[in-house]
Coordinates of C-alpha atoms and ligand atoms in Angstrom, one line a residue:
M122 CA 17.7 9.1 12.5
I123 CA 14.8 11.5 11.2
P124 CA 13.0 9.1 8.6
T125 CA 11.3 10.7 5.4
I126 CA 7.9 9.8 4.3
T127 CA 6.5 10.7 0.8
A128 CA 3.0 12.2 0.3
F129 CA 1.0 13.8 -2.2
K130 CA 2.1 17.1 -4.0
Q131 CA -1.6 17.3 -5.4
S132 CA -4.2 15.4 -3.4
P133 CA -7.8 14.4 -4.5
D134 CA -9.1 15.5 -1.1
R135 CA -6.6 18.4 -0.8
G136 CA -5.0 17.1 2.5
R137 CA -8.2 16.4 4.4
G138 CA -6.7 13.2 6.0
L139 CA -7.7 10.5 3.4
A140 CA -4.5 9.9 1.7
R141 CA -2.4 7.2 3.2
D142 CA 0.4 9.1 4.4
M143 CA -2.0 10.2 7.1
R144 CA -1.7 6.8 8.8
V145 CA 2.0 6.9 8.7
R146 CA 2.0 10.6 10.0
W147 CA -0.5 9.6 12.7
A148 CA 1.6 6.8 14.0
L149 CA 4.8 9.0 14.1
E150 CA 3.0 11.6 16.1
E151 CA 1.7 8.9 18.4
V152 CA 5.2 7.6 19.2
G153 CA 6.7 11.3 19.2
Q154 CA 9.1 10.6 16.3
P155 CA 9.8 13.6 14.0
Y156 CA 9.8 13.1 10.3
K157 CA 10.5 14.7 7.2
V158 CA 8.1 14.7 4.0
R159 CA 9.1 14.6 0.5
L160 CA 5.9 15.6 -1.8
V161 CA 5.7 13.8 -5.0
S162 CA 3.5 14.6 -8.0
F163 CA 1.5 11.8 -9.6
T164 CA 4.1 12.0 -12.6
E165 CA 7.1 11.7 -10.1
M166 CA 5.3 8.7 -8.6
K167 CA 5.7 6.8 -11.8
E168 CA 9.3 7.6 -12.4
P169 CA 12.1 5.2 -11.8
A170 CA 13.6 7.3 -9.0
H171 CA 10.2 6.5 -7.0
R172 CA 9.6 3.2 -8.4
V173 CA 12.7 2.2 -6.6
L174 CA 11.2 3.1 -3.2
H175 CA 7.7 1.9 -4.2
P176 CA 7.1 -1.0 -7.0
F177 CA 3.5 0.4 -7.7
G178 CA 4.3 4.1 -7.9
Q179 CA 2.3 5.0 -5.1
I180 CA 2.7 7.0 -1.8
P181 CA 3.4 6.5 1.1
T182 CA 7.0 5.4 1.4
Y183 CA 9.3 5.7 4.3
E184 CA 13.1 5.9 4.3
E185 CA 15.2 5.7 7.4
G186 CA 19.0 5.2 6.8
D187 CA 19.4 2.3 4.3
L188 CA 15.9 1.0 5.0
A189 CA 13.1 2.0 2.3
L190 CA 9.7 0.8 3.0
F191 CA 6.2 0.9 1.2
E192 CA 2.7 0.0 2.2
S193 CA 1.1 2.0 4.7
G194 CA 0.2 -1.1 7.1
A195 CA 4.0 -2.2 6.9
I196 CA 5.3 1.2 7.7
V197 CA 2.8 1.5 10.6
F198 CA 3.7 -1.8 11.8
H199 CA 7.6 -0.9 11.5
I200 CA 7.1 2.2 13.7
A201 CA 4.9 0.4 16.1
E202 CA 7.7 -2.3 16.4
R203 CA 10.5 0.0 17.0
H204 CA 8.9 2.6 19.5
A205 CA 6.7 2.2 22.6
G206 CA 2.9 3.1 22.6
L207 CA 1.4 1.4 19.5
L208 CA 1.7 -2.3 20.6
P209 CA 1.1 -3.9 23.9
D210 CA 4.2 -5.5 25.7
D211 CA 2.3 -8.6 26.5
A212 CA 3.0 -11.1 23.6
N213 CA -0.6 -12.3 23.1
A214 CA -2.2 -8.9 23.5
R215 CA 0.5 -7.9 20.9
A216 CA -0.5 -10.5 18.4
R217 CA -3.9 -9.5 18.8
A218 CA -3.4 -6.1 18.1
I219 CA -1.5 -7.2 14.9
A220 CA -4.4 -9.3 14.0
W221 CA -6.5 -5.9 14.2
M222 CA -4.0 -4.1 11.8
F223 CA -4.6 -7.0 9.3
A224 CA -8.3 -6.8 9.7
A225 CA -8.5 -3.2 9.1
L226 CA -6.4 -3.4 5.9
N227 CA -7.4 -6.9 4.7
T228 CA -11.1 -7.3 5.8
V229 CA -12.8 -3.8 6.5
E230 CA -10.9 -1.6 4.0
P231 CA -11.7 -3.5 0.7
P232 CA -15.5 -3.0 0.6
I233 CA -15.0 0.5 1.6
L234 CA -12.6 1.0 -1.2
D235 CA -15.1 -0.6 -3.4
L236 CA -17.4 2.2 -2.6
S237 CA -15.0 4.8 -3.4
N238 CA -14.2 3.1 -6.9
A239 CA -17.8 2.6 -7.5
K240 CA -18.4 6.2 -7.2
M241 CA -15.4 7.8 -8.6
V242 CA -14.1 5.3 -11.2
E243 CA -17.4 3.5 -12.3
G244 CA -19.7 6.2 -11.5
D245 CA -20.6 6.9 -15.2
K246 CA -21.1 3.1 -16.1
P247 CA -24.7 2.2 -17.1
W248 CA -24.8 -0.4 -14.3
A249 CA -23.2 1.9 -11.5
E250 CA -26.4 2.9 -9.9
E251 CA -27.6 -0.7 -9.7
R252 CA -24.4 -1.8 -8.3
L253 CA -24.1 0.8 -5.5
P254 CA -26.5 -0.9 -2.9
L255 CA -24.9 -4.2 -3.2
V256 CA -21.5 -2.4 -2.5
R257 CA -23.0 -0.5 0.6
D258 CA -24.3 -3.8 1.8
R259 CA -21.2 -5.4 1.8
I260 CA -19.7 -2.8 3.9
R261 CA -22.7 -2.9 6.3
A262 CA -22.1 -6.6 6.8
R263 CA -18.6 -5.9 8.0
L264 CA -19.4 -2.7 10.0
G265 CA -22.2 -4.8 11.8
Q266 CA -19.6 -7.3 12.7
L267 CA -17.3 -5.0 13.8
S268 CA -19.7 -2.7 15.8
A269 CA -20.8 -5.9 17.7
C270 CA -17.2 -6.8 18.4
L271 CA -16.4 -3.3 19.7
D272 CA -19.5 -3.3 21.7
D273 CA -19.2 -0.3 24.2
A274 CA -15.5 -0.5 24.6
D275 CA -13.3 2.6 23.5
W276 CA -10.9 0.4 21.5
L277 CA -10.8 -2.9 20.0
D278 CA -8.7 -4.7 22.4
G279 CA -7.7 -3.0 25.7
A280 CA -5.6 0.4 25.1
F281 CA -5.4 2.1 22.1
S282 CA -3.1 0.3 19.5
A283 CA -1.8 0.4 15.9
G284 CA -4.7 -1.8 15.2
D285 CA -7.1 1.1 16.4
L286 CA -4.9 3.5 14.3
L287 CA -5.4 1.6 11.0
M288 CA -9.0 0.8 11.8
V289 CA -10.0 4.3 12.4
S290 CA -8.1 5.4 9.3
V291 CA -9.9 2.9 7.4
L292 CA -13.2 3.9 8.8
L293 CA -12.8 7.6 8.0
R294 CA -12.8 6.5 4.2
L295 CA -16.5 6.1 4.7
G296 CA -16.6 10.1 4.7
M297 CA -19.8 11.5 3.6
S298 CA -21.4 8.4 2.6
G299 CA -23.4 8.3 5.8
V300 CA -22.9 4.6 6.4
L301 CA -20.9 4.9 9.5
D302 CA -23.6 7.0 11.3
E303 CA -25.8 3.8 11.1
Y304 CA -23.3 2.3 13.7
P305 CA -23.4 4.8 16.7
N306 CA -20.6 3.1 18.5
L307 CA -18.4 3.0 15.4
A308 CA -19.1 6.5 14.7
A309 CA -18.2 7.4 18.4
Y310 CA -15.0 5.1 18.1
V311 CA -13.9 7.0 15.0
A312 CA -14.5 10.3 16.7
R313 CA -12.4 9.2 19.6
G314 CA -9.4 8.3 17.2
E315 CA -9.9 11.8 15.5
A316 CA -9.6 13.5 19.0
R317 CA -6.4 12.2 19.7
P318 CA -3.9 15.0 19.9
A319 CA -1.5 12.8 17.7
Y320 CA -4.1 12.5 15.1
K321 CA -4.8 16.1 15.1
R322 CA -1.2 16.9 14.7
A323 CA -0.8 14.5 11.7
F324 CA -4.2 15.9 10.1
D325 CA -2.9 19.8 10.5
A326 CA 0.3 18.6 9.0
Q327 CA -1.3 16.9 5.9
L328 CA -3.5 19.9 5.4
A329 CA -0.7 22.4 5.7
V330 CA 0.8 21.0 2.5
F331 CA -2.2 22.5 0.8
T332 CA -2.9 25.7 2.9
G333 CA 0.6 26.8 3.2
Q334 CA 0.4 26.9 7.0
P335 CA 3.6 25.4 8.6
Q336 CA 3.6 21.8 9.4
T337 CA 4.0 20.3 12.9
G338 CA 5.8 17.2 11.9
Ligands
GSH191 N1 -2.2 -0.3 -0.1 C1 -1.5 0.8 -0.4 C2 -2.0 1.6 -1.2 C3 -1.4 2.9 -1.5 C4 -2.3 3.9 -2.3 O1 -3.2 3.3 -2.8 N2 -1.8 5.0 -2.2 C5 -2.7 6.1 -2.9 C6 -2.8 7.3 -2.1 S1 -3.7 7.1 -0.8 C7 -1.8 6.5 -4.3 O2 -0.6 6.5 -4.3 N3 -2.4 6.8 -5.4 C8 -2.0 7.1 -6.7 C9 -1.8 6.0 -7.6 O3 -2.0 4.8 -7.2 O4 -1.3 6.5 -8.8 C10 -1.0 1.4 1.1 O5 -1.7 1.1 2.0 O6 -0.1 2.1 1.2

């Protein structure tokens, strides 16, 4: 059965990989699962038809037969559980890869999102400039720990896994902030993720929504 995911009809970054359907597209591409995409506008996301799929009125969602899922992490986990290639077979290695999925979303992503909010949502507040260094330092604290943990390995725990897929996706949100470049091994880690053919196919498919080029998904 071909799953259907939802993605932005209009995206703040115009399809340059930051919207969270990208993680789901990437996971689907890694496991070779074709998928369909339904684009939704900001208005449509808040309407009852979409709220049935996503209680918070956001993207991405995932529909497959009578299963409907929301939350990019849960969707990537579902894909990883049902297909080979994103979680190791060994039970302990699998549990550790899942721990990295949670770490990406629960420990590393929050301070990174704080920086986006500090710039985009709170940028005009009188205290915004004063707060930014604190927000950046909280990111640095996490990146320093992650950098030490990765050391000179290619991936976080053995072979590439859903944990790396989510961690790279989260780190990419640092975008032009320059913070990632302070940690050369993490910058190289992200570049390795972006160089994966499945990442490129997913990126091209998301971008195609805005450039009108044919999608690969
Ligand atoms: N924790 C959720 C976050 C979902 C989320 O924030 N989606 C954004 C797009 S990346 C969205 O729909 N924003 C529009 C809105 O919240 O109204 C996930 O990982 O799926």
